[in-house]
Coordinates of C-alpha atoms and ligand atoms in Angstrom, one line a residue:
M244 CA 83.4 85.5 106.7
T245 CA 80.7 87.2 108.7
Q246 CA 80.2 84.6 111.5
S247 CA 82.9 83.9 114.1
Q248 CA 82.2 80.2 113.8
D249 CA 83.4 80.3 110.2
Y250 CA 86.7 81.7 111.3
L251 CA 89.5 79.2 110.5
L252 CA 91.2 78.9 113.9
G253 CA 87.9 78.6 115.8
V254 CA 86.9 80.2 119.1
N255 CA 87.2 78.2 122.3
R256 CA 89.2 78.0 125.6
Q257 CA 92.1 76.1 124.0
E258 CA 92.5 78.7 121.3
L259 CA 92.2 81.5 123.9
E260 CA 95.1 79.9 125.8
R261 CA 97.1 79.6 122.5
L262 CA 96.4 83.3 121.9
Q263 CA 97.7 84.2 125.4
F264 CA 100.9 82.3 124.9
Q265 CA 101.2 83.8 121.4
Q266 CA 101.0 87.3 123.0
S267 CA 103.8 86.3 125.4
V268 CA 106.0 85.4 122.5
W269 CA 105.1 88.1 119.9
G270 CA 103.9 90.9 122.3
H271 CA 107.3 92.6 122.3
V272 CA 107.2 92.9 118.5
T273 CA 103.9 94.7 118.7
E274 CA 105.2 96.9 121.5
K275 CA 108.2 98.0 119.3
F276 CA 105.7 98.7 116.5
F277 CA 103.7 100.9 118.9
D278 CA 106.9 102.7 120.1
R279 CA 107.6 103.8 116.5
L280 CA 104.0 105.1 116.1
H281 CA 104.2 107.6 119.0
L282 CA 100.7 106.9 120.2
Q283 CA 99.1 109.7 122.3
S284 CA 97.6 109.2 125.8
N285 CA 94.3 110.8 124.8
W286 CA 93.7 108.8 121.6
K287 CA 90.6 106.9 120.7
C288 CA 91.8 103.5 119.6
L289 CA 90.1 100.6 117.9
D290 CA 91.5 97.0 118.0
A291 CA 89.7 95.2 115.1
G292 CA 89.5 91.5 115.6
A293 CA 90.7 92.0 119.2
G294 CA 90.1 88.4 120.2
P295 CA 90.2 88.3 124.0
G296 CA 91.7 91.8 124.0
L297 CA 95.3 90.9 124.7
V298 CA 96.7 93.7 122.6
A299 CA 93.9 96.1 123.7
M300 CA 95.0 95.4 127.3
D301 CA 98.6 96.4 126.5
L302 CA 97.3 99.5 124.7
R303 CA 95.3 100.4 127.8
E304 CA 98.3 99.9 130.0
R305 CA 100.5 102.0 127.7
L306 CA 98.0 104.9 127.2
G307 CA 96.3 105.0 130.6
K308 CA 93.0 106.3 131.8
G309 CA 92.8 109.3 129.4
C310 CA 92.5 107.2 126.2
E311 CA 89.5 105.3 124.9
I312 CA 90.0 101.7 123.7
T313 CA 87.3 99.9 121.7
A314 CA 87.5 96.1 121.0
L315 CA 85.7 95.1 117.8
E316 CA 85.3 91.3 117.8
P317 CA 82.6 88.9 116.4
S318 CA 83.1 86.3 119.2
E319 CA 80.9 86.9 122.3
F320 CA 83.1 84.4 124.2
Y321 CA 86.2 86.6 123.7
L322 CA 84.4 89.8 124.3
K323 CA 82.9 88.6 127.6
W324 CA 86.3 87.4 128.7
F325 CA 87.9 90.7 128.0
Q326 CA 85.0 92.6 129.7
A327 CA 85.5 90.5 132.9
E328 CA 89.3 91.2 132.8
S329 CA 88.6 95.0 132.3
E330 CA 86.2 95.0 135.2
K331 CA 88.8 93.2 137.4
R332 CA 91.2 96.0 136.7
G333 CA 88.7 98.7 137.3
W334 CA 89.0 100.1 133.7
T335 CA 86.2 102.3 132.7
N336 CA 87.5 103.5 129.3
I337 CA 87.0 100.3 127.3
R338 CA 84.2 99.8 124.8
F339 CA 83.1 96.6 123.3
I340 CA 81.5 96.1 119.9
Q341 CA 80.4 92.6 118.8
G342 CA 80.7 92.4 115.0
T343 CA 83.0 92.3 112.1
A344 CA 84.9 95.2 110.4
E345 CA 82.9 94.6 107.2
T346 CA 79.5 94.9 108.9
A347 CA 79.7 96.7 112.2
D348 CA 78.2 100.2 112.3
L349 CA 81.4 102.0 113.3
P350 CA 81.4 105.8 113.9
S351 CA 82.6 107.8 110.9
Q352 CA 86.0 109.5 111.0
Y353 CA 86.2 108.9 114.8
Y354 CA 89.3 106.9 115.8
D355 CA 92.8 108.3 116.1
F356 CA 94.3 104.9 115.9
I357 CA 93.1 101.6 114.4
F358 CA 95.1 98.4 115.0
S359 CA 94.5 94.9 113.7
R360 CA 96.8 91.9 114.2
W361 CA 96.3 88.5 112.5
V362 CA 92.8 89.2 111.2
I363 CA 92.9 90.6 107.7
G364 CA 94.8 87.4 106.5
F365 CA 91.7 85.3 107.4
V366 CA 88.9 87.3 105.7
P367 CA 87.6 86.5 102.2
D368 CA 87.4 90.2 101.1
P369 CA 90.4 92.0 102.7
E370 CA 89.6 95.3 100.8
K371 CA 86.1 95.3 102.3
F372 CA 87.6 94.7 105.7
L373 CA 90.0 97.5 105.3
A374 CA 87.6 100.0 103.8
G375 CA 85.2 99.5 106.8
L376 CA 88.0 100.4 109.1
I377 CA 89.3 103.3 107.1
R378 CA 85.9 105.0 107.1
S379 CA 86.0 105.2 110.9
L380 CA 89.6 106.7 111.0
R381 CA 89.8 110.4 111.3
P382 CA 91.9 112.3 108.7
G383 CA 95.5 112.3 110.1
G384 CA 94.7 109.1 112.1
I385 CA 96.9 106.0 111.9
I386 CA 96.0 102.5 110.9
A387 CA 98.4 99.7 111.8
L388 CA 98.3 96.0 110.9
Q389 CA 100.4 93.0 111.6
D390 CA 100.1 90.0 109.4
Y391 CA 101.9 87.3 107.5
I392 CA 103.9 87.1 104.4
Y393 CA 103.9 83.3 105.0
E394 CA 107.6 82.7 104.0
G395 CA 110.5 82.0 106.2
L396 CA 109.0 79.1 108.2
S397 CA 111.8 76.6 108.5
L398 CA 113.2 73.9 110.6
F399 CA 116.9 72.8 110.7
P400 CA 118.5 70.3 110.3
S401 CA 116.3 70.3 107.2
G402 CA 115.5 67.5 104.7
G403 CA 112.6 65.9 106.6
A404 CA 108.9 65.8 106.0
F405 CA 108.4 69.2 107.8
D406 CA 110.0 70.9 104.8
R407 CA 106.6 70.6 103.1
M408 CA 104.8 72.3 106.0
P409 CA 104.9 75.9 104.7
D410 CA 103.0 74.8 101.5
A411 CA 100.5 72.9 103.7
V412 CA 99.8 75.9 106.0
R413 CA 99.4 78.2 103.0
A414 CA 96.9 75.8 101.5
Y415 CA 95.1 75.5 104.8
W416 CA 94.8 79.3 105.1
R417 CA 93.2 79.4 101.6
T418 CA 90.6 76.7 102.5
G419 CA 89.2 79.3 105.0
G420 CA 89.2 82.0 102.2
G421 CA 92.3 83.7 103.6
D422 CA 95.5 84.9 102.0
P423 CA 98.8 83.7 103.5
Y424 CA 100.6 86.6 101.7
I425 CA 98.1 89.3 102.8
A426 CA 100.7 91.8 104.1
S427 CA 102.2 92.1 100.6
R428 CA 98.8 93.5 99.4
I429 CA 98.2 96.0 102.1
P430 CA 100.4 98.9 100.6
M431 CA 98.4 98.6 97.4
M432 CA 95.1 98.7 99.3
F433 CA 96.3 101.7 101.4
K434 CA 97.1 103.7 98.2
K435 CA 93.7 103.0 96.8
H436 CA 91.9 104.0 100.0
G437 CA 93.8 107.3 100.7
I438 CA 96.3 106.0 103.3
Q439 CA 99.9 107.2 103.1
Q440 CA 102.2 104.4 104.1
I441 CA 104.5 105.0 107.1
D442 CA 106.0 101.7 107.8
F443 CA 106.6 98.2 106.3
T444 CA 108.8 96.2 108.7
P445 CA 109.1 92.4 108.5
N446 CA 109.8 90.4 111.7
C447 CA 111.0 86.8 112.0
L448 CA 111.7 85.1 115.3
A449 CA 114.1 82.2 115.7
G450 CA 115.1 79.8 118.5
G451 CA 116.2 76.3 119.5
N452 CA 114.2 73.3 120.5
T453 CA 113.2 74.6 124.0
S454 CA 112.6 78.2 122.8
N455 CA 109.3 80.0 123.3
V456 CA 109.0 80.6 119.6
M457 CA 109.2 76.9 118.9
E458 CA 106.7 76.2 121.7
W459 CA 104.4 78.8 120.0
A460 CA 104.6 77.0 116.7
H461 CA 104.1 73.7 118.5
R462 CA 100.8 74.8 119.9
F463 CA 99.7 75.5 116.4
F464 CA 101.0 72.4 114.7
I465 CA 99.9 69.9 117.4
T466 CA 96.2 70.9 116.8
H467 CA 96.2 72.2 113.2
T468 CA 98.2 69.5 111.4
Q469 CA 95.3 67.1 111.9
M470 CA 92.8 69.8 110.8
M471 CA 94.9 70.3 107.6
V472 CA 94.5 66.6 107.0
D473 CA 90.8 66.7 107.7
K474 CA 90.4 69.6 105.3
G475 CA 92.2 67.6 102.5
V476 CA 95.3 69.8 102.4
M477 CA 97.4 66.7 102.7
T478 CA 97.0 63.0 103.3
Q479 CA 97.0 61.4 106.8
R480 CA 100.3 59.8 106.0
E481 CA 101.9 63.2 105.0
G482 CA 100.4 64.8 108.1
D483 CA 101.8 62.1 110.4
A484 CA 105.2 62.3 108.8
M485 CA 105.3 66.1 109.2
L486 CA 104.3 65.9 112.9
N487 CA 106.8 63.1 113.6
D488 CA 109.6 65.1 112.0
W489 CA 108.5 68.2 114.1
L490 CA 108.4 66.1 117.3
A491 CA 111.9 64.7 116.6
H492 CA 113.2 68.2 116.2
R493 CA 111.6 69.1 119.6
D494 CA 113.9 66.6 121.2
N495 CA 117.0 67.6 119.3
T496 CA 119.3 70.2 121.0
D497 CA 120.8 71.1 117.5
T498 CA 117.4 72.2 116.2
L499 CA 117.0 75.7 114.8
F500 CA 113.5 77.0 114.1
L501 CA 112.5 80.2 112.2
S502 CA 109.0 81.7 112.3
P503 CA 107.1 82.8 109.3
I504 CA 107.4 86.5 108.5
V505 CA 105.0 88.9 110.3
V506 CA 105.0 92.4 108.8
D507 CA 104.2 95.6 110.6
V508 CA 102.4 97.8 108.1
S509 CA 101.1 101.3 109.0
G510 CA 99.8 104.4 107.3
K511 CA 98.2 107.7 107.9
R512 CA 94.8 108.8 106.6
L513 CA 95.1 111.8 104.2
Ligands
SAM1653 C1 94.1 85.0 115.3 S1 92.9 85.9 116.2 C2 93.8 87.3 116.7 C3 93.3 88.0 117.9 C4 94.1 89.2 118.3 N1 94.1 90.2 117.2 C5 95.5 88.9 118.7 O1 96.4 89.3 117.9 O2 95.7 88.3 119.7 C6 91.8 86.5 115.0 C7 90.5 87.2 115.6 O3 89.8 87.9 114.5 C8 88.4 87.7 114.7 N2 87.8 88.0 113.4 C9 87.7 87.1 112.4 N3 87.1 87.7 111.3 C10 86.9 89.0 111.6 C11 86.3 90.1 111.0 N4 85.8 90.0 109.7 N5 86.3 91.3 111.6 C12 86.7 91.4 112.9 N6 87.3 90.4 113.6 C13 87.3 89.2 113.0 C14 88.3 86.3 115.3 O4 87.1 86.1 115.9 C15 89.5 86.2 116.2 O5 89.2 86.6 117.5

């Protein structure tokens, strides 16, 4: 995938709003990951596949005016949005690069910290994606990724049509050339590219029918179930049954929802 329009989840205002809500639900997980990495206030940081810069903004707030934050993102729409937000805040230490990790002309051995959340799982050649980033990391610098091992997604009481949703989502990911188990391959790729692993921490969020985590999943399923049908991952009948089961659980105060596993993976360049 070299063009943002090929990217499975699309780029538009509705997706931007979904990403903002997603950040409100998962941001604390990323914050804890950053706490463990002891980021320094004078570091040069790259957020690869920054989207509208939601994590980059948190990084800027965490590290202050002495750091340098670069957002690498193929979508002009997201970059412009982030640029406008940075201007509103009077931030002068944010850089913007429009492009992909595979093709952008990133400076060699430059960054102290490279972060990427929910991107490597979508790209058709994850090793190429990672190699592009590692080249621009200084020796001793840290690379940190958050992505799926798409297991764990579950809805209780179980036994309904939604039980087949994990398989459907995994198939959907693959239609876009991605890997729903990408986090499991990162340690192997780190080893091959001279990165010493620091962390491998799985995260799963859970909640009831009115929880934020269930609302987060809802905003995905309500749009993407039909897209899964349209891409031939399942029949219209199966898609409708899954969505109806999901909606019934949204009205059930005994519901328990578990998110898929998001793994924090980090390492240091040797
Ligand atoms: C699910 S969004 C995640 C955005 C952001 N990282 C976050 O966690 O809020 C994935 C982003 O990756 C971008 N993207 C897709 N392929 C990419 C690539 N090869 N290199 C860099 N970014 C890419 C997309 O345009 C999109 O903005």
